[in-house]
């Protein structure tokens, strides 16, 4: 495995640490899919194994102040919105006027959903 340095004491914030990591490992096949931060493995997203169809639920558990925060759910297939529109990527933003939880039917060609913060 290539040398994967711990960025916790680097002076970089998380975003710049991830950019540095990508520059240090330009070959995506040999690049570790995480960075180390204080001994913890930090990824930009997670791939979740799921049945090929079902209901996906996402919930914003904690949001800080006026920072724009949200999450994406991505699928090779579709997520069906309330009006019947089908999308490949669902982006949900924190909005105190709305419920923090979303729930939609989905279809996944490969049995996986990708999730990450935005």
JSON list of C-alpha atoms in Angstrom, two decimals:
[
{"chain": "A", "resi": 1, "resn": "UNK", "atom": "CA", "xyz": [0.00, 0.00, 0.00]},
{"chain": "A", "resi": 2, "resn": "UNK", "atom": "CA", "xyz": [1.28, 3.49, -0.79]},
{"chain": "A", "resi": 3, "resn": "UNK", "atom": "CA", "xyz": [2.31, 5.79, 2.04]},
{"chain": "A", "resi": 4, "resn": "UNK", "atom": "CA", "xyz": [-0.93, 7.38, 3.29]},
{"chain": "A", "resi": 5, "resn": "UNK", "atom": "CA", "xyz": [0.05, 10.22, 5.62]},
{"chain": "A", "resi": 6, "resn": "UNK", "atom": "CA", "xyz": [-2.06, 11.39, 8.57]},
{"chain": "A", "resi": 7, "resn": "UNK", "atom": "CA", "xyz": [-3.29, 14.95, 7.88]},
{"chain": "A", "resi": 8, "resn": "UNK", "atom": "CA", "xyz": [-4.55, 15.82, 11.39]},
{"chain": "A", "resi": 9, "resn": "UNK", "atom": "CA", "xyz": [-1.48, 17.89, 12.27]},
{"chain": "A", "resi": 10, "resn": "UNK", "atom": "CA", "xyz": [-0.72, 19.09, 8.71]},
{"chain": "A", "resi": 11, "resn": "UNK", "atom": "CA", "xyz": [-2.24, 22.56, 9.11]},
{"chain": "A", "resi": 12, "resn": "UNK", "atom": "CA", "xyz": [-4.58, 21.83, 6.19]},
{"chain": "A", "resi": 13, "resn": "UNK", "atom": "CA", "xyz": [-8.35, 21.78, 6.51]},
{"chain": "A", "resi": 14, "resn": "UNK", "atom": "CA", "xyz": [-10.17, 18.65, 5.35]},
{"chain": "A", "resi": 15, "resn": "UNK", "atom": "CA", "xyz": [-10.91, 19.94, 1.86]},
{"chain": "A", "resi": 16, "resn": "UNK", "atom": "CA", "xyz": [-7.29, 20.87, 1.14]},
{"chain": "A", "resi": 17, "resn": "UNK", "atom": "CA", "xyz": [-6.07, 17.61, 2.68]},
{"chain": "A", "resi": 18, "resn": "UNK", "atom": "CA", "xyz": [-8.21, 15.69, 0.19]},
{"chain": "A", "resi": 19, "resn": "UNK", "atom": "CA", "xyz": [-6.89, 17.82, -2.68]},
{"chain": "A", "resi": 20, "resn": "UNK", "atom": "CA", "xyz": [-3.31, 17.14, -1.52]},
{"chain": "A", "resi": 21, "resn": "UNK", "atom": "CA", "xyz": [-4.08, 13.42, -1.26]},
{"chain": "A", "resi": 22, "resn": "UNK", "atom": "CA", "xyz": [-5.35, 13.35, -4.86]},
{"chain": "A", "resi": 23, "resn": "UNK", "atom": "CA", "xyz": [-2.23, 15.17, -6.06]},
{"chain": "A", "resi": 24, "resn": "UNK", "atom": "CA", "xyz": [0.05, 12.78, -4.16]},
{"chain": "A", "resi": 25, "resn": "UNK", "atom": "CA", "xyz": [-1.68, 9.78, -5.81]},
{"chain": "A", "resi": 26, "resn": "UNK", "atom": "CA", "xyz": [-2.57, 10.83, -9.37]},
{"chain": "A", "resi": 27, "resn": "UNK", "atom": "CA", "xyz": [-3.19, 7.20, -10.37]},
{"chain": "A", "resi": 28, "resn": "UNK", "atom": "CA", "xyz": [-6.74, 6.61, -9.11]},
{"chain": "A", "resi": 29, "resn": "UNK", "atom": "CA", "xyz": [-6.30, 2.83, -9.20]},
{"chain": "A", "resi": 30, "resn": "UNK", "atom": "CA", "xyz": [-3.47, 2.89, -6.66]},
{"chain": "A", "resi": 31, "resn": "UNK", "atom": "CA", "xyz": [-4.81, 5.84, -4.61]},
{"chain": "A", "resi": 32, "resn": "UNK", "atom": "CA", "xyz": [-6.21, 4.90, -1.19]},
{"chain": "A", "resi": 33, "resn": "UNK", "atom": "CA", "xyz": [-9.93, 5.81, -1.18]},
{"chain": "A", "resi": 34, "resn": "UNK", "atom": "CA", "xyz": [-9.57, 7.62, 2.14]},
{"chain": "A", "resi": 35, "resn": "UNK", "atom": "CA", "xyz": [-7.29, 10.03, 3.96]},
{"chain": "A", "resi": 36, "resn": "UNK", "atom": "CA", "xyz": [-6.09, 9.59, 7.51]},
{"chain": "A", "resi": 37, "resn": "UNK", "atom": "CA", "xyz": [-7.11, 12.20, 10.07]},
{"chain": "A", "resi": 38, "resn": "UNK", "atom": "CA", "xyz": [-5.99, 11.50, 13.61]},
{"chain": "A", "resi": 39, "resn": "UNK", "atom": "CA", "xyz": [-5.83, 7.80, 12.80]},
{"chain": "A", "resi": 40, "resn": "UNK", "atom": "CA", "xyz": [-9.38, 7.74, 11.41]},
{"chain": "A", "resi": 41, "resn": "UNK", "atom": "CA", "xyz": [-10.16, 6.90, 7.79]},
{"chain": "A", "resi": 42, "resn": "UNK", "atom": "CA", "xyz": [-12.06, 9.78, 6.17]},
{"chain": "A", "resi": 43, "resn": "UNK", "atom": "CA", "xyz": [-13.77, 9.33, 2.79]},
{"chain": "A", "resi": 44, "resn": "UNK", "atom": "CA", "xyz": [-15.60, 11.79, 0.58]},
{"chain": "A", "resi": 45, "resn": "UNK", "atom": "CA", "xyz": [-18.47, 9.36, 0.18]},
{"chain": "A", "resi": 46, "resn": "UNK", "atom": "CA", "xyz": [-19.70, 5.90, 0.97]},
{"chain": "A", "resi": 47, "resn": "UNK", "atom": "CA", "xyz": [-21.02, 3.18, -1.27]},
{"chain": "A", "resi": 48, "resn": "UNK", "atom": "CA", "xyz": [-23.86, 1.26, 0.36]},
{"chain": "A", "resi": 49, "resn": "UNK", "atom": "CA", "xyz": [-24.98, -2.17, -0.83]},
{"chain": "A", "resi": 50, "resn": "UNK", "atom": "CA", "xyz": [-28.77, -2.16, -1.25]},
{"chain": "A", "resi": 51, "resn": "UNK", "atom": "CA", "xyz": [-31.51, -4.25, -2.86]},
{"chain": "A", "resi": 52, "resn": "UNK", "atom": "CA", "xyz": [-32.06, -3.32, -6.49]},
{"chain": "A", "resi": 53, "resn": "UNK", "atom": "CA", "xyz": [-35.26, -1.47, -5.59]},
{"chain": "A", "resi": 54, "resn": "UNK", "atom": "CA", "xyz": [-36.79, -0.06, -2.46]},
{"chain": "A", "resi": 55, "resn": "UNK", "atom": "CA", "xyz": [-37.23, 3.11, -0.44]},
{"chain": "A", "resi": 56, "resn": "UNK", "atom": "CA", "xyz": [-34.20, 5.26, 0.41]},
{"chain": "A", "resi": 57, "resn": "UNK", "atom": "CA", "xyz": [-34.31, 7.46, 3.50]},
{"chain": "A", "resi": 58, "resn": "UNK", "atom": "CA", "xyz": [-31.88, 10.23, 4.33]},
{"chain": "A", "resi": 59, "resn": "UNK", "atom": "CA", "xyz": [-31.82, 12.46, 7.36]},
{"chain": "A", "resi": 60, "resn": "UNK", "atom": "CA", "xyz": [-29.81, 15.53, 8.32]},
{"chain": "A", "resi": 61, "resn": "UNK", "atom": "CA", "xyz": [-28.89, 14.74, 11.92]},
{"chain": "A", "resi": 62, "resn": "UNK", "atom": "CA", "xyz": [-26.71, 17.72, 12.82]},
{"chain": "A", "resi": 63, "resn": "UNK", "atom": "CA", "xyz": [-26.12, 21.04, 11.08]},
{"chain": "A", "resi": 64, "resn": "UNK", "atom": "CA", "xyz": [-24.01, 23.92, 12.31]},
{"chain": "A", "resi": 65, "resn": "UNK", "atom": "CA", "xyz": [-25.17, 27.52, 12.11]},
{"chain": "A", "resi": 66, "resn": "UNK", "atom": "CA", "xyz": [-25.51, 29.26, 8.80]},
{"chain": "A", "resi": 67, "resn": "UNK", "atom": "CA", "xyz": [-23.11, 26.94, 6.94]},
{"chain": "A", "resi": 68, "resn": "UNK", "atom": "CA", "xyz": [-24.79, 25.46, 3.87]},
{"chain": "A", "resi": 69, "resn": "UNK", "atom": "CA", "xyz": [-24.89, 21.72, 4.49]},
{"chain": "A", "resi": 70, "resn": "UNK", "atom": "CA", "xyz": [-26.55, 18.83, 2.77]},
{"chain": "A", "resi": 71, "resn": "UNK", "atom": "CA", "xyz": [-26.01, 15.42, 1.22]},
{"chain": "A", "resi": 72, "resn": "UNK", "atom": "CA", "xyz": [-26.19, 13.73, -2.16]},
{"chain": "A", "resi": 73, "resn": "UNK", "atom": "CA", "xyz": [-27.51, 10.26, -2.89]},
{"chain": "A", "resi": 74, "resn": "UNK", "atom": "CA", "xyz": [-26.39, 8.94, -6.27]},
{"chain": "A", "resi": 75, "resn": "UNK", "atom": "CA", "xyz": [-27.55, 5.78, -8.01]},
{"chain": "A", "resi": 76, "resn": "UNK", "atom": "CA", "xyz": [-26.95, 3.99, -11.30]},
{"chain": "A", "resi": 77, "resn": "UNK", "atom": "CA", "xyz": [-30.67, 3.90, -12.01]},
{"chain": "A", "resi": 78, "resn": "UNK", "atom": "CA", "xyz": [-33.14, 6.38, -10.55]},
{"chain": "A", "resi": 79, "resn": "UNK", "atom": "CA", "xyz": [-34.64, 7.99, -7.47]},
{"chain": "A", "resi": 80, "resn": "UNK", "atom": "CA", "xyz": [-38.27, 8.98, -7.93]},
{"chain": "A", "resi": 81, "resn": "UNK", "atom": "CA", "xyz": [-39.34, 12.36, -6.58]},
{"chain": "A", "resi": 82, "resn": "UNK", "atom": "CA", "xyz": [-42.83, 13.11, -5.24]},
{"chain": "A", "resi": 83, "resn": "UNK", "atom": "CA", "xyz": [-43.98, 14.54, -8.60]},
{"chain": "A", "resi": 84, "resn": "UNK", "atom": "CA", "xyz": [-42.91, 11.34, -10.43]},
{"chain": "A", "resi": 85, "resn": "UNK", "atom": "CA", "xyz": [-39.69, 12.79, -11.86]},
{"chain": "A", "resi": 86, "resn": "UNK", "atom": "CA", "xyz": [-36.79, 10.32, -11.84]},
{"chain": "A", "resi": 87, "resn": "UNK", "atom": "CA", "xyz": [-33.27, 11.55, -11.12]},
{"chain": "A", "resi": 88, "resn": "UNK", "atom": "CA", "xyz": [-29.87, 9.86, -10.82]},
{"chain": "A", "resi": 89, "resn": "UNK", "atom": "CA", "xyz": [-28.70, 12.19, -8.04]},
{"chain": "A", "resi": 90, "resn": "UNK", "atom": "CA", "xyz": [-30.75, 13.54, -5.17]},
{"chain": "A", "resi": 91, "resn": "UNK", "atom": "CA", "xyz": [-29.32, 16.62, -3.45]},
{"chain": "A", "resi": 92, "resn": "UNK", "atom": "CA", "xyz": [-30.87, 17.55, -0.12]},
{"chain": "A", "resi": 93, "resn": "UNK", "atom": "CA", "xyz": [-29.97, 20.83, 1.60]},
{"chain": "A", "resi": 94, "resn": "UNK", "atom": "CA", "xyz": [-30.49, 21.73, 5.23]},
{"chain": "A", "resi": 95, "resn": "UNK", "atom": "CA", "xyz": [-33.43, 24.12, 5.43]},
{"chain": "A", "resi": 96, "resn": "UNK", "atom": "CA", "xyz": [-34.95, 24.82, 8.86]},
{"chain": "A", "resi": 97, "resn": "UNK", "atom": "CA", "xyz": [-38.34, 25.41, 7.18]},
{"chain": "A", "resi": 98, "resn": "UNK", "atom": "CA", "xyz": [-38.43, 21.78, 5.97]},
{"chain": "A", "resi": 99, "resn": "UNK", "atom": "CA", "xyz": [-38.32, 18.38, 7.63]},
{"chain": "A", "resi": 100, "resn": "UNK", "atom": "CA", "xyz": [-34.72, 17.09, 7.98]},
{"chain": "A", "resi": 101, "resn": "UNK", "atom": "CA", "xyz": [-35.73, 13.66, 6.59]},
{"chain": "A", "resi": 102, "resn": "UNK", "atom": "CA", "xyz": [-36.43, 12.61, 2.98]},
{"chain": "A", "resi": 103, "resn": "UNK", "atom": "CA", "xyz": [-37.81, 9.32, 1.69]},
{"chain": "A", "resi": 104, "resn": "UNK", "atom": "CA", "xyz": [-38.10, 8.26, -1.96]},
{"chain": "A", "resi": 105, "resn": "UNK", "atom": "CA", "xyz": [-38.46, 5.07, -4.03]},
{"chain": "A", "resi": 106, "resn": "UNK", "atom": "CA", "xyz": [-35.34, 4.08, -5.97]},
{"chain": "A", "resi": 107, "resn": "UNK", "atom": "CA", "xyz": [-34.05, 1.56, -8.51]},
{"chain": "A", "resi": 108, "resn": "UNK", "atom": "CA", "xyz": [-30.36, 0.60, -8.57]},
{"chain": "A", "resi": 109, "resn": "UNK", "atom": "CA", "xyz": [-29.00, -1.32, -11.56]},
{"chain": "A", "resi": 110, "resn": "UNK", "atom": "CA", "xyz": [-25.94, -2.51, -9.62]},
{"chain": "A", "resi": 111, "resn": "UNK", "atom": "CA", "xyz": [-27.36, -2.80, -6.09]},
{"chain": "A", "resi": 112, "resn": "UNK", "atom": "CA", "xyz": [-25.51, 0.20, -4.68]},
{"chain": "A", "resi": 113, "resn": "UNK", "atom": "CA", "xyz": [-26.16, 3.77, -3.58]},
{"chain": "A", "resi": 114, "resn": "UNK", "atom": "CA", "xyz": [-23.45, 6.42, -3.16]},
{"chain": "A", "resi": 115, "resn": "UNK", "atom": "CA", "xyz": [-23.81, 8.99, -0.38]},
{"chain": "A", "resi": 116, "resn": "UNK", "atom": "CA", "xyz": [-21.67, 12.04, 0.46]},
{"chain": "A", "resi": 117, "resn": "UNK", "atom": "CA", "xyz": [-21.81, 15.42, 2.15]},
{"chain": "A", "resi": 118, "resn": "UNK", "atom": "CA", "xyz": [-22.17, 18.64, 0.16]}
]
